[in-house]
Amino acid sequence: MAFFRTDLGIDLGTASILVYAKNKGIVLNEPSVVAIDQASGKFLAVGEEARKMLGRTPGNIIALRPMKDGVISDYQITERMLKYFINKAVGKSIFKPRVIICVPSGVTEVEKRAVLEASIHAGASKTFLIEEPIAAAIGAGVDITEPNGNMIVDIGGGTTDVAVISLGGIVISRSIKIAGDDCDEAIIRYIRKKHNVMIGERTAEDLKINIGTAFPREKDVFMEVRGRNLLTGLPKTITVSSDELLEAMEEPLYQIVETIHFVLERTPPELAADIGNKGILMTGGGALLHGMDKLITSKTKIEVNIADDPISAVAIGTGKALDWVDLMENDLVNSDSIGTNNY
């Protein structure tokens, strides 16, 4: 039976969902967005197709993200979205897959239970949870079993996880609900305040990706965007500079750096020495923000290394953990331990 079953590792993120199938690698990478007809409750689109609808739907259709700050905000929609992605990844199979899902390091027992129940009801035979920093380290190729300190900074869409890992476990960690989405919101507020123009989430994200920076660039770069003039109510085109975005994102980026500083302050001296020698490993979509590594280095005086594939690192690590499920079954939080299979 194990031969026919496709086990899955799922990075259930606020901004996107990545699914890793055992022996196949990453088979799905789509935004965690769904479009629903409010009248019938029917799913109209999921993933990339639904993301294109954000801010552009008529009254009877809503496009929304059922995940917020790394945890489930709308249980029923998350369950249905998970079911869609699991079925898409597994295909036509009579065997239910075992699933490992990564969660932020600071989640509560209630939030863990919600993820486990949603996964079981979505079609998993058994579900395990793994913390994001552990999955990120595994996915980036770090040998977490050695008695050495490794510092992981995983900046996603809804949460930033900072952890020091040694001997296969987390020594100290902190998870804050400030990440990429908060940078987008900060850009929207800044453009509204400075230019009297309202822009949407997708436009703010495009600005962040294309010209956003966390550290002063050698040469300022510019991008034109269109929005709604708040004074006239008419469409307006403005030119935004990278220096403006640096100023716009200052607050959320400062809080991320402060969290890294907080964890470093509480790291045991021997592990802190290891981190000083090896540097900090950064993963997640936030690692791709221009100058983020330079900002952290300037504040901590520690070299920052970006994972080879920062966006996929957590999903790859979650998938690789599938090989260890049988060995780690007693150590992982799983659906049997809280009785979700009793429904």
XYZ file of C-alpha atoms in Angstrom, residues 5-293:
289
model
C 0.448 5.996 -1.826
C 1.763 9.491 -2.603
C 2.889 11.166 0.630
C 2.868 14.977 0.614
C 4.728 17.787 2.325
C 2.740 21.033 2.367
C 3.968 24.565 3.049
C 0.621 26.093 4.019
C 1.566 29.740 3.735
C -0.352 32.976 4.093
C 0.586 34.097 0.579
C 1.134 30.800 -1.247
C 0.855 27.033 -0.928
C 3.667 24.747 -2.066
C 3.111 20.992 -2.257
C 6.015 18.511 -2.304
C 5.255 14.966 -3.452
C 7.582 12.233 -2.268
C 10.052 11.149 -4.990
C 8.720 13.870 -7.317
C 9.706 17.174 -5.697
C 7.536 20.306 -5.722
C 4.440 19.608 -7.816
C 2.362 22.684 -6.931
C 3.188 26.310 -6.177
C 0.109 28.534 -6.170
C -1.206 31.554 -4.240
C -3.393 30.616 -1.253
C -6.364 32.537 -2.656
C -9.887 31.334 -3.430
C -12.761 32.990 -5.308
C -16.251 32.110 -4.088
C -19.784 32.817 -5.269
C -21.449 34.202 -2.122
C -24.927 33.140 -3.194
C -24.181 29.449 -3.772
C -20.946 29.026 -1.802
C -19.378 27.469 -4.905
C -15.627 27.676 -5.544
C -15.111 29.590 -8.798
C -11.313 29.633 -8.822
C -8.376 28.580 -6.654
C -4.722 29.611 -6.698
C -3.244 31.810 -9.441
C -6.568 32.180 -11.253
C -8.211 33.438 -8.051
C -5.299 35.804 -7.266
C -5.932 37.617 -10.547
C -9.437 38.357 -9.251
C -8.276 40.091 -6.026
C -9.821 43.570 -5.955
C -11.576 42.991 -9.295
C -14.665 40.933 -8.478
C -18.375 41.906 -8.831
C -20.610 42.064 -5.756
C -21.649 38.414 -5.678
C -18.090 37.057 -5.926
C -15.403 37.377 -3.256
C -11.696 36.596 -3.670
C -10.048 36.005 -0.311
C -7.133 34.481 1.523
C -8.301 31.938 4.141
C -4.882 32.002 5.841
C -3.844 35.007 7.920
C -0.586 35.516 9.816
C 0.455 31.933 9.111
C -2.641 30.351 10.669
C -6.176 29.494 9.575
C -8.585 32.432 9.671
C -11.441 30.743 7.789
C -11.569 27.053 8.677
C -14.152 25.803 6.160
C -12.597 27.548 3.169
C -9.084 26.415 4.177
C -10.338 22.821 4.387
C -11.883 23.013 0.919
C -8.786 24.723 -0.500
C -6.549 22.012 1.011
C -8.786 19.312 -0.444
C -8.468 20.909 -3.891
C -4.652 21.058 -3.702
C -4.285 17.533 -2.245
C -6.485 16.073 -4.997
C -4.582 18.029 -7.642
C -1.221 16.801 -6.308
C -2.216 13.153 -5.794
C -4.388 12.732 -8.876
C -6.617 9.683 -9.160
C -5.602 7.421 -6.276
C -7.646 5.171 -4.015
C -5.071 5.563 -1.222
C -5.196 8.626 1.004
C -1.797 10.318 1.389
C 0.092 10.906 4.601
C 0.756 14.629 4.920
C 3.310 16.766 6.751
C 2.336 20.431 7.113
C 4.681 23.126 8.387
C 3.443 25.692 10.891
C 5.051 28.830 12.407
C 7.098 28.145 15.546
C 4.802 30.273 17.713
C 1.445 28.620 16.960
C -0.877 27.660 19.813
C -2.314 24.194 20.474
C -5.699 25.410 19.188
C -4.122 26.620 15.932
C -2.249 23.308 15.544
C -5.477 21.383 16.036
C -7.236 23.490 13.403
C -4.537 22.648 10.828
C -4.613 18.929 11.700
C -8.405 18.718 11.494
C -8.557 20.665 8.223
C -5.989 18.315 6.681
C -7.749 15.121 7.811
C -11.120 16.370 6.570
C -9.453 17.413 3.301
C -8.483 13.799 2.587
C -5.216 12.965 4.406
C -4.942 9.528 6.042
C -2.647 10.900 8.736
C -1.211 14.384 9.263
C 1.981 15.502 10.980
C 3.175 19.010 11.819
C 6.717 20.363 11.555
C 7.863 23.828 12.628
C 8.855 26.198 9.826
C 12.446 26.972 10.941
C 13.253 23.235 11.114
C 11.733 22.642 7.659
C 13.538 25.701 6.240
C 16.904 24.493 7.576
C 16.398 20.990 6.144
C 15.291 22.413 2.793
C 18.340 24.706 2.640
C 20.650 21.727 3.105
C 21.677 22.321 6.731
C 22.559 19.227 8.780
C 20.427 20.033 11.808
C 21.472 16.874 13.709
C 24.981 18.169 14.485
C 25.767 19.851 17.842
C 26.290 23.218 16.131
C 24.234 26.374 16.285
C 22.357 27.379 13.140
C 20.253 30.532 12.992
C 17.338 30.506 10.578
C 15.347 33.608 9.593
C 12.271 32.651 7.560
C 10.375 35.697 6.259
C 7.088 34.630 4.674
C 3.898 36.433 3.743
C 2.200 36.466 7.152
C 4.886 35.569 9.698
C 8.606 35.889 10.323
C 10.170 32.959 12.179
C 13.565 33.347 13.798
C 15.109 30.286 15.451
C 18.398 28.846 16.640
C 18.624 25.129 15.886
C 21.031 22.547 17.321
C 20.951 18.742 17.609
C 17.766 18.515 15.543
C 15.696 20.786 17.785
C 14.891 24.451 18.369
C 16.941 25.961 21.201
C 15.253 29.362 21.122
C 12.792 30.881 18.695
C 10.422 33.746 18.178
C 7.648 34.134 15.635
C 6.079 37.508 14.861
C 3.054 38.248 12.684
C 4.949 40.814 10.646
C 6.274 39.869 7.213
C 5.761 40.462 3.486
C 2.052 41.333 3.707
C 2.806 44.034 6.277
C 5.355 45.574 3.896
C 2.638 45.658 1.197
C 0.225 47.375 3.608
C 2.920 49.869 4.626
C 3.477 50.739 0.943
C -0.275 51.254 0.406
C -0.450 53.594 3.444
C 2.635 55.529 2.339
C 1.399 56.070 -1.252
C -1.993 57.175 0.076
C -0.437 59.626 2.525
C 2.281 61.071 0.278
C 0.667 60.989 -3.166
C -3.069 61.019 -2.273
C -3.421 57.920 -4.442
C -5.023 54.621 -3.467
C -3.397 51.475 -4.856
C -4.347 47.818 -4.407
C -2.528 44.876 -2.808
C -1.250 43.492 -6.117
C 0.183 46.862 -7.176
C 1.901 47.282 -3.797
C 3.410 43.806 -4.106
C 4.640 44.577 -7.644
C 6.318 47.734 -6.340
C 7.980 45.788 -3.510
C 9.250 43.052 -5.838
C 10.483 45.321 -8.633
C 11.988 48.351 -6.884
C 11.562 47.700 -3.156
C 14.665 47.768 -0.968
C 15.537 47.275 2.689
C 18.917 49.034 2.417
C 19.844 52.184 0.458
C 20.574 51.353 -3.190
C 23.651 52.774 -4.903
C 21.369 54.187 -7.568
C 17.715 55.107 -7.086
C 15.295 53.219 -9.377
C 11.764 54.220 -10.372
C 8.480 52.587 -11.381
C 5.193 53.974 -12.691
C 1.959 52.765 -11.096
C -1.699 53.604 -11.575
C -4.204 54.113 -8.788
C -7.228 56.186 -7.810
C -6.733 59.846 -6.963
C -8.384 60.331 -3.570
C -9.144 64.006 -4.294
C -10.762 63.665 -7.721
C -11.747 59.982 -7.654
C -10.175 59.563 -11.108
C -7.376 57.183 -12.212
C -3.911 58.671 -11.845
C -0.397 57.561 -12.804
C 2.462 58.322 -10.416
C 6.182 57.548 -10.384
C 7.507 55.908 -7.217
C 11.187 55.656 -6.281
C 13.054 52.913 -4.396
C 14.041 55.487 -1.745
C 10.350 56.112 -1.084
C 9.745 52.372 -0.622
C 12.709 52.177 1.773
C 11.023 54.858 3.864
C 7.592 53.193 3.517
C 8.763 49.784 4.768
C 10.983 51.080 7.553
C 8.647 50.126 10.429
C 7.921 46.442 9.567
C 11.569 45.837 8.586
C 12.743 47.394 11.860
C 10.515 45.003 13.834
C 11.916 41.984 11.918
C 15.499 43.076 12.703
C 14.557 43.657 16.361
C 13.208 40.095 16.555
C 16.506 38.726 15.211
C 18.355 40.823 17.805
C 16.023 39.528 20.562
C 16.776 35.879 19.679
C 20.537 36.527 19.429
C 20.538 38.132 22.882
C 19.050 34.957 24.389
C 21.203 32.450 22.478
C 23.662 30.414 24.630
C 27.274 31.676 24.169
C 28.603 28.520 22.468
C 25.809 28.542 19.889
C 26.192 32.307 19.405
C 29.865 31.704 18.546
C 28.817 29.103 15.929
C 26.361 31.581 14.389
C 29.077 34.263 14.338
C 31.330 31.895 12.380
C 28.750 30.428 9.989
C 26.413 33.393 9.618
C 22.614 33.656 9.573
C 20.630 31.656 7.008
C 17.677 33.495 5.479
C 14.765 31.769 3.714
C 11.238 32.663 2.570
C 10.006 35.160 0.002
C 11.203 38.051 2.184
C 14.793 36.916 1.630
C 14.455 38.109 -1.974
C 13.750 41.718 -0.955
C 16.688 43.768 -2.234
C 19.122 44.673 0.554
C 17.453 42.589 3.286
C 20.674 40.666 3.917
